[in-house]
Short mmCIF file of C-alpha atoms in Angstrom, two decimals:
data_model
loop_
_atom_site.label_atom_id
_atom_site.label_comp_id
_atom_site.label_asym_id
_atom_site.label_seq_id
_atom_site.Cartn_x
_atom_site.Cartn_y
_atom_site.Cartn_z
CA MET A 322 -18.16 -52.39 30.77
CA GLN A 323 -16.88 -52.97 34.32
CA GLY A 324 -15.68 -49.36 34.43
CA ALA A 325 -19.17 -48.07 33.57
CA ALA A 326 -20.76 -50.22 36.30
CA GLY A 327 -18.16 -48.97 38.76
CA LEU A 328 -18.97 -45.35 37.98
CA LEU A 329 -22.67 -45.98 38.54
CA THR A 330 -21.90 -47.78 41.81
CA LEU A 331 -19.92 -44.82 43.03
CA ALA A 332 -22.73 -42.47 42.04
CA LEU A 333 -25.49 -44.52 43.69
CA GLY A 334 -23.49 -45.88 46.60
CA SER A 335 -22.31 -49.40 47.24
CA PRO A 336 -25.20 -51.89 47.14
CA PHE A 337 -23.53 -53.96 49.84
CA ALA A 338 -23.12 -51.07 52.37
CA LYS A 339 -24.77 -51.34 55.77
CA PRO A 340 -27.76 -49.01 56.53
CA PRO A 341 -26.78 -45.78 58.25
CA ALA A 342 -27.04 -45.96 62.03
CA ALA A 343 -29.55 -43.08 62.01
CA MET A 344 -32.12 -45.33 60.34
CA ALA A 345 -33.59 -46.89 63.47
CA SER A 346 -37.26 -47.27 62.51
CA ALA A 347 -38.51 -50.31 60.61
CA SER A 348 -40.04 -48.17 57.87
CA SER A 349 -36.74 -46.42 57.30
CA VAL A 350 -34.87 -49.72 57.07
CA TYR A 351 -37.50 -51.09 54.65
CA LEU A 352 -37.23 -48.03 52.45
CA TYR A 353 -33.44 -48.24 52.44
CA ARG A 354 -33.48 -51.92 51.47
CA LEU A 355 -35.91 -51.16 48.65
CA LEU A 356 -33.53 -48.58 47.28
CA VAL A 357 -30.65 -51.07 47.50
CA PHE A 358 -32.74 -53.67 45.62
CA LEU A 359 -33.59 -51.16 42.91
CA ARG A 360 -29.92 -50.21 42.58
CA LEU A 361 -28.93 -53.90 42.22
CA ARG A 362 -31.64 -54.48 39.59
CA PHE A 363 -30.50 -51.41 37.66
CA LEU A 364 -26.87 -52.59 37.68
CA VAL A 365 -27.85 -56.08 36.50
CA LEU A 366 -29.86 -54.63 33.64
CA LEU A 367 -26.98 -52.31 32.77
CA HIS A 368 -24.57 -55.26 32.79
CA LEU A 369 -26.86 -57.22 30.45
CA PHE A 370 -27.14 -54.21 28.16
CA PHE A 371 -23.36 -53.87 27.80
CA LEU A 372 -23.01 -57.65 27.36
CA SER A 373 -25.54 -57.53 24.51
CA LEU A 374 -23.63 -54.74 22.85
CA SER A 375 -20.43 -56.76 23.14
CA LEU A 376 -22.05 -59.84 21.62
CA ILE A 377 -23.54 -57.82 18.76
CA ALA A 378 -20.15 -56.26 18.04
CA SER A 379 -18.53 -59.70 18.11
CA VAL A 380 -21.08 -61.11 15.67
CA HIS A 381 -20.67 -58.15 13.34
CA SER A 382 -16.90 -58.51 13.53
CA SER A 383 -17.15 -62.21 12.69
CA ILE A 384 -19.47 -61.54 9.77
CA GLY A 385 -17.16 -58.78 8.59
CA LYS A 386 -14.17 -61.11 8.62
CA GLU A 387 -16.09 -63.74 6.65
CA GLU A 388 -17.13 -61.10 4.14
CA ILE A 389 -13.53 -59.93 3.82
CA GLU A 390 -12.31 -63.50 3.30
CA ASP A 391 -15.03 -64.09 0.68
CA GLU A 392 -14.09 -60.82 -0.97
CA ARG A 393 -10.41 -61.80 -1.01
CA SER A 394 -11.26 -65.20 -2.47
CA THR A 395 -13.30 -63.50 -5.18
CA LEU A 396 -10.50 -61.00 -5.71
CA PHE A 397 -7.98 -63.76 -6.39
CA ARG A 398 -10.31 -65.42 -8.87
CA GLU A 399 -11.17 -62.16 -10.58
CA ILE A 400 -7.52 -61.22 -11.00
CA LEU A 401 -5.71 -64.53 -11.41
CA ARG A 402 -8.32 -66.07 -13.69
CA ASP A 403 -10.89 -63.67 -15.13
CA GLU A 404 -8.64 -60.66 -15.64
CA ALA A 405 -5.68 -62.81 -16.71
CA VAL A 406 -7.77 -64.59 -19.36
CA SER A 407 -9.14 -61.27 -20.58
CA ARG A 408 -5.60 -59.89 -20.88
CA LEU A 409 -4.46 -62.99 -22.78
CA ASN A 410 -7.31 -62.45 -25.23
CA ASP A 411 -6.48 -58.76 -25.59
CA LEU A 412 -2.78 -59.40 -26.15
CA GLY A 413 -3.65 -62.15 -28.64
CA LYS A 414 -5.27 -59.52 -30.85
CA VAL A 415 -2.11 -57.39 -31.05
CA SER A 416 -0.67 -58.63 -34.33
CA ASP A 417 1.15 -57.36 -37.39
CA VAL A 418 -1.25 -59.38 -39.57
CA ASP A 419 -5.04 -59.21 -39.53
CA ALA A 420 -5.65 -62.86 -40.44
CA TYR A 421 -3.50 -64.45 -37.72
CA LEU A 422 -1.22 -63.71 -34.77
CA GLU A 423 2.30 -62.64 -35.70
CA ARG A 424 4.44 -60.48 -33.44
CA THR A 425 8.16 -60.68 -34.14
CA PHE A 426 11.15 -58.89 -32.63
CA LEU A 427 10.42 -55.14 -32.31
CA SER A 428 7.73 -55.15 -35.00
CA ALA A 429 5.01 -52.51 -34.78
CA ALA A 430 2.72 -54.97 -32.99
CA SER A 431 5.53 -55.94 -30.63
CA ILE A 432 5.95 -52.31 -29.61
CA ARG A 433 2.20 -51.97 -28.98
CA ALA A 434 2.20 -55.19 -26.96
CA GLY A 435 5.15 -53.96 -24.92
CA ASN A 436 3.36 -50.73 -24.06
CA ILE A 437 0.28 -52.67 -22.94
CA ILE A 438 2.36 -55.01 -20.78
CA ARG A 439 4.17 -52.05 -19.27
CA GLY A 440 0.81 -50.55 -18.27
CA TRP A 441 -0.21 -53.82 -16.60
CA MET A 442 3.08 -53.88 -14.70
CA GLU A 443 2.47 -50.37 -13.40
CA ASP A 444 -1.09 -51.36 -12.45
CA ALA A 445 0.49 -54.05 -10.25
CA GLY A 446 2.66 -51.47 -8.48
CA LEU A 447 5.90 -52.00 -10.40
CA ARG A 448 8.43 -49.46 -11.66
CA THR A 449 8.98 -50.00 -15.40
CA TRP A 450 11.47 -49.33 -18.19
CA VAL A 451 12.63 -50.58 -21.60
CA ASP A 452 16.27 -51.63 -22.07
CA TYR A 453 18.66 -51.44 -25.04
CA MET A 454 17.41 -54.74 -26.49
CA GLY A 455 13.73 -53.84 -26.22
CA ASN A 456 13.00 -55.97 -23.13
CA ILE A 457 10.21 -54.65 -20.88
CA HIS A 458 11.08 -54.59 -17.15
CA GLY A 459 8.89 -54.15 -14.07
CA ARG A 460 10.55 -54.04 -10.65
CA VAL A 461 9.74 -53.73 -6.96
CA ASP A 462 12.61 -53.29 -4.50
CA GLY A 463 11.03 -55.11 -1.54
CA MET A 464 12.42 -54.83 1.99
CA ASP A 465 16.09 -54.84 0.95
CA CYS A 466 16.86 -53.13 -2.35
CA SER A 467 20.51 -54.21 -2.14
CA ALA A 468 19.72 -57.94 -1.95
CA ALA A 469 20.10 -60.26 -4.94
CA ALA A 470 16.96 -60.04 -7.09
CA LEU A 471 14.49 -62.71 -8.12
CA LEU A 472 13.84 -62.47 -11.87
CA MET A 473 10.66 -63.84 -13.47
CA GLY A 474 9.07 -63.61 -16.88
CA SER A 475 8.79 -64.98 -20.40
CA HIS A 476 8.69 -63.67 -23.99
CA LEU A 477 6.27 -61.33 -25.76
CA ASP A 478 7.24 -62.24 -29.35
CA THR A 479 5.48 -65.02 -31.31
CA VAL A 480 5.97 -67.34 -34.24
CA ILE A 481 3.99 -66.82 -37.45
CA ASP A 482 0.33 -67.91 -37.14
CA ALA A 483 0.82 -68.31 -33.41
CA GLY A 484 -1.27 -69.18 -30.40
CA LYS A 485 -2.00 -66.58 -27.74
CA PHE A 486 -0.62 -68.46 -24.69
CA ASP A 487 3.00 -69.18 -25.66
CA GLY A 488 5.12 -66.65 -23.76
CA ALA A 489 2.25 -64.35 -22.87
CA LEU A 490 0.84 -66.63 -20.16
CA GLY A 491 4.08 -66.52 -18.17
CA ILE A 492 4.19 -62.73 -18.25
CA ILE A 493 0.52 -62.12 -17.46
CA SER A 494 0.17 -64.72 -14.68
CA THR A 495 3.24 -63.34 -12.90
CA ILE A 496 1.97 -59.76 -13.14
CA SER A 497 -1.45 -60.89 -11.87
CA ALA A 498 0.09 -62.59 -8.82
CA LEU A 499 2.06 -59.43 -8.04
CA LYS A 500 -1.12 -57.39 -8.38
CA VAL A 501 -2.77 -59.55 -5.70
CA LEU A 502 0.20 -58.96 -3.39
CA ASN A 503 0.00 -55.25 -4.07
CA LEU A 504 -3.73 -55.06 -3.30
CA ASN A 505 -3.11 -57.01 -0.09
CA GLN A 506 -0.32 -54.56 0.81
CA LYS A 507 2.31 -57.32 0.76
CA LEU A 508 4.26 -56.29 -2.36
CA GLY A 509 6.67 -54.10 -0.41
CA LYS A 510 7.23 -56.88 2.14
CA LEU A 511 9.13 -59.13 -0.27
CA ARG A 512 12.52 -60.05 1.22
CA ARG A 513 14.38 -59.23 -2.00
CA PRO A 514 13.86 -57.17 -5.15
CA LEU A 515 11.65 -58.81 -7.74
CA GLU A 516 11.80 -58.08 -11.45
CA VAL A 517 9.37 -59.24 -14.13
CA ILE A 518 10.79 -59.24 -17.66
CA ALA A 519 8.88 -59.49 -20.94
CA PHE A 520 11.69 -60.60 -23.25
CA SER A 521 11.70 -59.05 -26.71
CA ASP A 522 12.83 -62.14 -28.64
CA GLU A 523 12.75 -65.82 -27.83
CA GLU A 524 11.35 -67.39 -30.97
CA GLY A 525 14.06 -66.03 -33.28
CA VAL A 526 11.67 -65.71 -36.23
CA ARG A 527 12.87 -62.37 -37.57
CA PHE A 528 16.63 -62.85 -37.36
CA GLN A 529 16.93 -66.65 -37.01
CA SER A 530 18.86 -66.11 -33.78
CA THR A 531 16.90 -67.00 -30.66
CA PHE A 532 17.05 -65.40 -27.19
CA LEU A 533 18.21 -61.95 -28.31
CA GLY A 534 16.54 -60.39 -25.26
CA SER A 535 17.44 -62.88 -22.53
CA ALA A 536 20.91 -63.61 -23.93
CA ALA A 537 21.76 -59.89 -23.67
CA LEU A 538 20.85 -59.83 -19.96
CA ALA A 539 22.72 -63.08 -19.35
CA GLY A 540 25.82 -61.64 -21.03
CA ILE A 541 26.10 -64.32 -23.74
CA LEU A 542 24.95 -62.25 -26.71
CA PRO A 543 27.97 -61.24 -28.83
CA ALA A 544 28.20 -57.65 -30.02
CA SER A 545 28.22 -59.00 -33.58
CA ALA A 546 24.53 -59.88 -33.10
CA LEU A 547 23.73 -56.21 -33.74
CA ASN A 548 24.79 -56.76 -37.34
CA ILE A 549 22.57 -59.77 -38.06
CA SER A 550 20.11 -58.89 -40.83
CA ASP A 551 16.55 -60.01 -41.54
CA LYS A 552 15.08 -60.90 -44.95
CA SER A 553 14.62 -57.23 -45.79
CA GLY A 554 18.31 -56.53 -45.17
CA LYS A 555 17.74 -54.55 -41.97
CA THR A 556 20.04 -55.34 -39.06
CA VAL A 557 19.20 -55.72 -35.39
CA ARG A 558 20.87 -52.34 -34.84
CA ASP A 559 18.68 -50.78 -37.57
CA ILE A 560 15.47 -52.14 -36.04
CA LEU A 561 16.42 -50.89 -32.59
CA LYS A 562 17.22 -47.44 -34.01
CA ASP A 563 13.89 -47.36 -35.88
CA ASN A 564 12.26 -47.70 -32.45
CA SER A 565 14.36 -44.89 -30.90
CA ILE A 566 16.68 -47.31 -29.13
CA GLU A 567 20.30 -46.31 -29.83
CA THR A 568 22.14 -49.53 -29.07
CA THR A 569 25.91 -49.65 -29.38
CA GLU A 570 28.39 -52.40 -28.61
CA GLU A 571 29.24 -50.57 -25.37
CA ASN A 572 25.73 -50.27 -23.93
CA LEU A 573 24.89 -53.79 -25.14
CA ILE A 574 27.65 -55.05 -22.86
CA GLN A 575 26.26 -52.90 -20.04
CA LEU A 576 22.94 -54.80 -20.25
CA LYS A 577 24.56 -57.85 -18.65
CA TYR A 578 23.41 -58.48 -15.08
CA GLU A 579 26.13 -59.31 -12.57
CA HIS A 580 25.91 -62.82 -11.12
CA GLU A 581 25.88 -61.60 -7.52
CA SER A 582 22.97 -59.23 -8.23
CA VAL A 583 20.59 -62.06 -9.18
CA TRP A 584 19.21 -64.72 -6.81
CA GLY A 585 17.42 -66.84 -9.41
CA TYR A 586 15.10 -66.92 -12.42
CA VAL A 587 11.64 -68.53 -12.58
CA GLU A 588 9.55 -68.96 -15.72
CA LEU A 589 5.96 -70.11 -16.18
CA HIS A 590 5.14 -71.51 -19.64
CA ILE A 591 2.62 -73.74 -21.38
CA GLU A 592 3.87 -77.31 -21.71
CA GLN A 593 3.66 -77.43 -25.53
CA GLY A 594 3.27 -81.18 -25.14
CA PRO A 595 0.63 -83.78 -24.13
CA VAL A 596 1.95 -85.16 -20.82
CA LEU A 597 0.00 -83.02 -18.33
CA GLU A 598 -3.24 -83.52 -20.23
CA SER A 599 -2.66 -87.28 -20.32
CA VAL A 600 -2.29 -87.47 -16.52
CA GLY A 601 -5.12 -84.99 -15.88
CA ILE A 602 -3.09 -82.46 -13.85
CA PRO A 603 -2.95 -78.73 -14.71
CA LEU A 604 0.64 -77.96 -13.61
CA GLY A 605 4.01 -79.69 -13.61
CA VAL A 606 7.56 -78.85 -12.55
CA VAL A 607 10.28 -78.84 -15.22
CA LYS A 608 13.43 -80.91 -14.56
CA GLY A 609 15.40 -79.76 -17.59
CA ILE A 610 15.37 -78.36 -21.13
CA ALA A 611 16.70 -80.11 -24.23
CA GLY A 612 19.74 -78.68 -25.99
CA GLN A 613 19.19 -77.43 -29.52
CA THR A 614 21.04 -76.45 -32.68
CA ARG A 615 19.71 -74.58 -35.68
CA LEU A 616 21.37 -74.91 -39.08
CA LYS A 617 21.00 -72.96 -42.28
CA VAL A 618 21.86 -75.14 -45.27
CA THR A 619 22.48 -73.58 -48.68
CA VAL A 620 22.65 -75.88 -51.72
CA GLU A 621 23.68 -74.43 -55.10
CA GLY A 622 23.48 -76.09 -58.50
CA SER A 623 22.85 -75.05 -62.11
CA GLN A 624 19.75 -73.02 -62.93
CA GLY A 625 18.14 -74.12 -66.20
CA HIS A 626 15.04 -74.63 -68.32
CA ALA A 627 12.68 -77.27 -66.98
CA GLY A 628 12.01 -78.63 -70.45
CA THR A 629 15.38 -78.59 -72.18
CA VAL A 630 17.97 -79.86 -69.69
CA PRO A 631 18.22 -83.71 -69.76
CA MET A 632 17.81 -85.43 -66.38
CA SER A 633 21.26 -86.99 -66.65
CA MET A 634 22.88 -83.56 -67.03
CA ARG A 635 21.12 -81.71 -64.26
CA ARG A 636 22.77 -80.28 -61.17
CA ASP A 637 19.52 -79.82 -59.25
CA PRO A 638 19.85 -78.40 -55.70
CA MET A 639 16.18 -79.13 -54.97
CA ALA A 640 16.63 -82.87 -55.50
CA ALA A 641 19.76 -82.80 -53.33
CA ALA A 642 17.92 -80.90 -50.58
CA ALA A 643 15.04 -83.38 -50.73
CA GLU A 644 17.44 -86.32 -50.29
CA VAL A 645 19.02 -84.59 -47.29
CA MET A 646 15.62 -84.07 -45.67
CA VAL A 647 14.66 -87.73 -46.03
CA LEU A 648 18.05 -88.70 -44.59
CA LEU A 649 17.50 -86.31 -41.67
CA GLU A 650 14.16 -87.91 -40.84
CA SER A 651 15.71 -91.39 -40.82
CA LEU A 652 18.60 -90.22 -38.64
CA CYS A 653 16.32 -88.85 -35.96
CA LYS A 654 13.82 -91.70 -36.06
CA HIS A 655 16.49 -94.37 -35.82
CA PRO A 656 19.67 -92.81 -34.38
CA GLU A 657 20.95 -96.25 -33.41
CA ASP A 658 21.39 -96.99 -37.15
CA PHE A 659 23.62 -93.96 -37.67
CA LEU A 660 25.42 -92.94 -34.49
CA PRO A 661 28.48 -94.70 -33.00
CA PHE A 662 27.05 -95.97 -29.72
CA ASP A 663 29.72 -97.33 -27.36
CA SER A 664 32.34 -96.98 -30.06
CA GLN A 665 35.87 -95.76 -29.45
CA THR A 666 36.43 -94.90 -33.12
CA SER A 667 34.45 -91.65 -33.18
CA ALA A 668 35.01 -88.27 -31.62
CA PHE A 669 31.40 -88.45 -30.41
CA THR A 670 30.47 -91.56 -28.45
CA VAL A 671 26.89 -91.91 -27.24
CA GLU A 672 26.25 -94.40 -24.45
CA SER A 673 22.64 -95.05 -25.50
CA PRO A 674 19.88 -93.30 -27.45
CA SER A 675 18.05 -90.81 -25.24
CA GLY A 676 14.75 -91.15 -27.07
CA SER A 677 14.44 -87.36 -27.12
CA LEU A 678 16.20 -86.70 -30.45
CA VAL A 679 13.97 -84.69 -32.81
CA CYS A 680 14.80 -82.99 -36.12
CA THR A 681 12.74 -80.56 -38.19
CA VAL A 682 13.05 -78.75 -41.51
CA GLY A 683 10.79 -75.79 -40.87
CA GLU A 684 11.69 -73.35 -43.64
CA ILE A 685 12.67 -73.79 -47.27
CA SER A 686 13.13 -71.33 -50.15
CA CYS A 687 14.49 -71.55 -53.67
CA TRP A 688 15.64 -69.24 -56.42
CA PRO A 689 14.21 -68.19 -58.79
CA SER A 690 11.13 -70.11 -57.61
CA ALA A 691 9.33 -70.60 -60.91
CA SER A 692 7.44 -73.70 -61.97
CA ASN A 693 9.30 -74.02 -65.31
CA VAL A 694 12.81 -73.36 -63.98
CA ILE A 695 15.30 -75.75 -62.41
CA PRO A 696 16.30 -73.81 -59.30
CA GLY A 697 19.84 -72.56 -58.97
CA GLN A 698 19.78 -72.32 -55.19
CA VAL A 699 17.85 -73.90 -52.34
CA ILE A 700 18.07 -72.77 -48.71
CA PHE A 701 16.51 -74.68 -45.83
CA THR A 702 16.73 -74.76 -42.04
CA VAL A 703 17.34 -77.67 -39.70
CA ASP A 704 16.26 -77.67 -36.04
CA LEU A 705 17.83 -80.52 -34.04
CA ARG A 706 17.19 -81.12 -30.34
CA THR A 707 17.86 -83.68 -27.60
CA ILE A 708 18.35 -83.67 -23.84
CA ASP A 709 21.75 -85.36 -24.36
CA ASP A 710 24.35 -82.86 -25.61
CA VAL A 711 26.78 -85.61 -26.63
CA GLU A 712 24.08 -87.25 -28.74
CA ARG A 713 23.23 -83.88 -30.31
CA GLU A 714 26.83 -83.27 -31.37
CA ALA A 715 27.12 -86.83 -32.69
CA ALA A 716 23.93 -86.40 -34.73
CA LEU A 717 25.15 -83.08 -36.14
CA HIS A 718 28.50 -84.60 -37.06
CA GLU A 719 26.80 -87.51 -38.87
CA LEU A 720 24.29 -85.21 -40.57
CA SER A 721 27.02 -82.88 -41.85
CA THR A 722 29.00 -85.82 -43.20
CA GLN A 723 25.94 -87.17 -45.02
CA ILE A 724 25.01 -83.73 -46.45
CA TYR A 725 28.47 -83.26 -47.98
CA HIS A 726 28.35 -86.81 -49.36
CA ILE A 727 24.96 -86.22 -51.02
CA CYS A 728 26.08 -82.88 -52.48
CA ASP A 729 29.27 -84.39 -53.88
CA LYS A 730 27.35 -87.29 -55.42
CA ARG A 731 24.90 -84.89 -57.10
CA ASP A 732 27.62 -82.43 -58.19
CA VAL A 733 26.19 -79.49 -56.27
CA SER A 734 27.84 -77.30 -53.64
CA CYS A 735 26.61 -76.92 -50.09
CA LEU A 736 27.24 -74.61 -47.15
CA ILE A 737 26.21 -75.50 -43.57
CA GLU A 738 25.96 -72.65 -41.06
CA ARG A 739 25.27 -73.15 -37.36
CA LYS A 740 22.95 -70.25 -36.57
CA HIS A 741 22.11 -71.14 -32.99
CA ASP A 742 23.43 -73.45 -30.28
CA ALA A 743 22.13 -74.02 -26.77
CA ASN A 744 23.27 -76.78 -24.44
CA ALA A 745 20.76 -78.74 -22.41
CA VAL A 746 19.87 -77.11 -19.10
CA MET A 747 18.95 -78.79 -15.81
CA CYS A 748 16.71 -76.79 -13.46
CA ASP A 749 17.87 -75.99 -9.93
CA PRO A 750 16.66 -78.66 -7.44
CA GLU A 751 15.97 -76.10 -4.68
CA LEU A 752 13.88 -73.87 -6.92
CA SER A 753 12.10 -76.90 -8.35
CA SER A 754 11.22 -78.07 -4.83
CA GLU A 755 9.83 -74.63 -3.93
CA LEU A 756 7.75 -74.57 -7.13
CA LYS A 757 6.46 -78.07 -6.37
CA TYR A 758 5.19 -77.02 -2.93
CA ALA A 759 3.72 -73.82 -4.39
CA THR A 760 1.88 -75.94 -6.95
CA LEU A 761 0.50 -78.23 -4.22
CA SER A 762 -0.61 -75.14 -2.29
CA ALA A 763 -2.45 -73.86 -5.37
CA PHE A 764 -4.21 -77.22 -5.81
CA LYS A 765 -5.34 -77.17 -2.16
CA ARG A 766 -6.65 -73.63 -2.43
CA MET A 767 -8.75 -74.65 -5.42
CA ALA A 768 -9.87 -78.16 -4.46
CA GLY A 769 -9.31 -78.56 -0.74
CA ASP A 770 -7.03 -81.06 0.99
CA ILE A 771 -6.42 -83.45 -1.92
CA GLU A 772 -3.72 -86.04 -2.57
CA VAL A 773 -1.95 -85.38 -5.85
CA LYS A 774 1.55 -85.91 -7.17
CA VAL A 775 3.03 -83.00 -9.11
CA PRO A 776 4.53 -84.32 -12.38
CA GLN A 777 8.17 -83.63 -13.24
CA LEU A 778 8.75 -83.05 -16.95
CA MET A 779 11.53 -82.57 -19.47
CA SER A 780 11.10 -79.77 -21.99
CA GLY A 781 11.79 -80.42 -25.64
CA ALA A 782 11.16 -76.76 -26.41
CA GLY A 783 13.66 -74.01 -25.75
CA HIS A 784 12.86 -71.20 -23.32
CA ASP A 785 14.43 -67.99 -22.07
CA ALA A 786 15.44 -70.01 -19.00
CA MET A 787 18.11 -71.62 -21.20
CA ALA A 788 19.84 -68.27 -21.73
CA MET A 789 19.25 -67.15 -18.14
CA SER A 790 20.91 -70.34 -16.84
CA HIS A 791 24.24 -68.77 -17.86
CA LEU A 792 23.50 -66.03 -15.31
CA THR A 793 21.78 -67.76 -12.39
CA LYS A 794 19.90 -70.82 -11.19
CA VAL A 795 16.59 -71.39 -12.99
CA GLY A 796 13.25 -73.04 -12.28
CA MET A 797 10.21 -73.59 -14.49
CA LEU A 798 6.54 -74.47 -14.19
CA PHE A 799 4.56 -75.97 -17.07
CA VAL A 800 0.82 -75.39 -17.61
CA ARG A 801 -1.40 -77.97 -19.32
CA CYS A 802 -2.43 -77.14 -22.89
CA ARG A 803 -5.13 -78.88 -24.90
CA GLY A 804 -3.82 -81.66 -27.10
CA GLY A 805 -0.26 -80.53 -26.42
CA ILE A 806 -0.71 -78.18 -29.38
CA SER A 807 1.46 -75.05 -29.58
CA HIS A 808 2.79 -72.65 -32.23
CA SER A 809 -0.70 -72.78 -33.69
CA PRO A 810 -3.95 -70.81 -33.34
CA ALA A 811 -5.39 -74.06 -31.91
CA GLU A 812 -3.23 -73.53 -28.82
CA HIS A 813 -5.55 -73.46 -25.78
CA VAL A 814 -5.38 -73.37 -21.98
CA LEU A 815 -8.46 -73.82 -19.75
CA ASN A 816 -9.51 -70.76 -17.74
CA ASP A 817 -9.19 -72.67 -14.47
CA ASP A 818 -5.70 -73.81 -15.47
CA VAL A 819 -4.78 -70.14 -15.93
CA TRP A 820 -6.15 -69.62 -12.41
CA ALA A 821 -4.13 -72.55 -11.05
CA ALA A 822 -0.99 -71.12 -12.65
CA GLY A 823 -1.58 -67.72 -11.08
CA LEU A 824 -2.23 -69.26 -7.66
CA ALA A 825 0.96 -71.31 -7.89
CA ILE A 826 3.02 -68.21 -8.70
CA LEU A 827 1.26 -66.34 -5.88
CA SER A 828 2.04 -69.17 -3.44
CA PHE A 829 5.67 -69.15 -4.55
CA LEU A 830 5.92 -65.38 -4.10
CA GLU A 831 4.38 -65.62 -0.62
CA THR A 832 7.38 -67.75 0.42
CA GLN A 833 9.56 -64.76 -0.51
CA ILE A 834 7.84 -62.51 2.07
#
């Protein structure tokens, strides 16, 4: 603006110059001064004109920035809430059964779900692939592709008659947060590589062996796991081959990530409990995960006619199994009546009951399973969990002793197989602190500058973070679910809680830039 006025001044002459000496007459002086006045007026008007243009441009710029900020705010909501909820609904329809949601390890529906998730990863700007255990990976290298990577994710498989949030929410919310970074051109500015993983098996429904996907990456899955068979007689190796994945013992070992290549693992998951709902807060940080053991108990007796074998002569495995189940319930309700607390006479000494001991018989079958036949064989499962590993081992020891006693008393045989073991896991304090501040940031973005305390929770449910803890430090965020209900079609998460979860993950990722 000053440059333009200067050019005009040069063209018209300086308004502050003295009249030329040749102008001696009064009329000449008057005329000259008139011209000077007109020049000054013109320059003032020109200055005001350019000032107006500057102000208009400034106003437009301010309005533009506000519009951009509003657009970005809408963008976050559209992606982290609306699109995420829509994707959860879409993925919840991908099932092997029409009547309910069932998506087990590398089933046809699991393959379809994996392809959909892979497309969403690519939409967020990630490079994708499928590994030798059927896990779906999406990766961005960030600023330093050689740095230790941050791993995030959850599982894409489900239980039978499942809810649509368990596992899927953690995958979709993480992808959505990365999509926001990508649209804001920040994805490539991450300090370290970031990898999102949709694990192929966490629930363990098909092969009764949990964490097949995450355990392979953590390097704790034995090669013998390839030979585990499902109810149809097909092995893990067979199922992989049916899906064009040629997995051998050699390349299974190669799946293991090296410790130095991984910085940490973070997982978002629904709480599967009532605590967050009871305190009225959508998110909480996980302190630790209970250890768990799964047993398969086989009881064999004498098969016979329901009407001809006297009660006193029966060797009934069903009655023996029923007695064991009632005993199991009593043991877990009142462990102080069974376990050797503060005793030096047992191999397992528990200082005090943790209050977290839970036991479940979730599956039972018998042969030949006819109403008029005394069964010859009964098979049932036991799921036992507690945050205290010493208490868990003590409970298992006592339960095994009682099972053998009951079987001997009833003259039936029994076989107890430990199908799965996982020690309790404590989350990394540093990661937990970062997730806490990310959660507070999400709350402030949604509700303004509010005072709220982020709950810290223990998880009674197992998660892929348990397997990944053998590889690296882990952190977890829980999301409120209605009634604490999970593993059920009644499982539900509020749309705004999905949004809060996505914002918390986004806030956490922004600290990695």
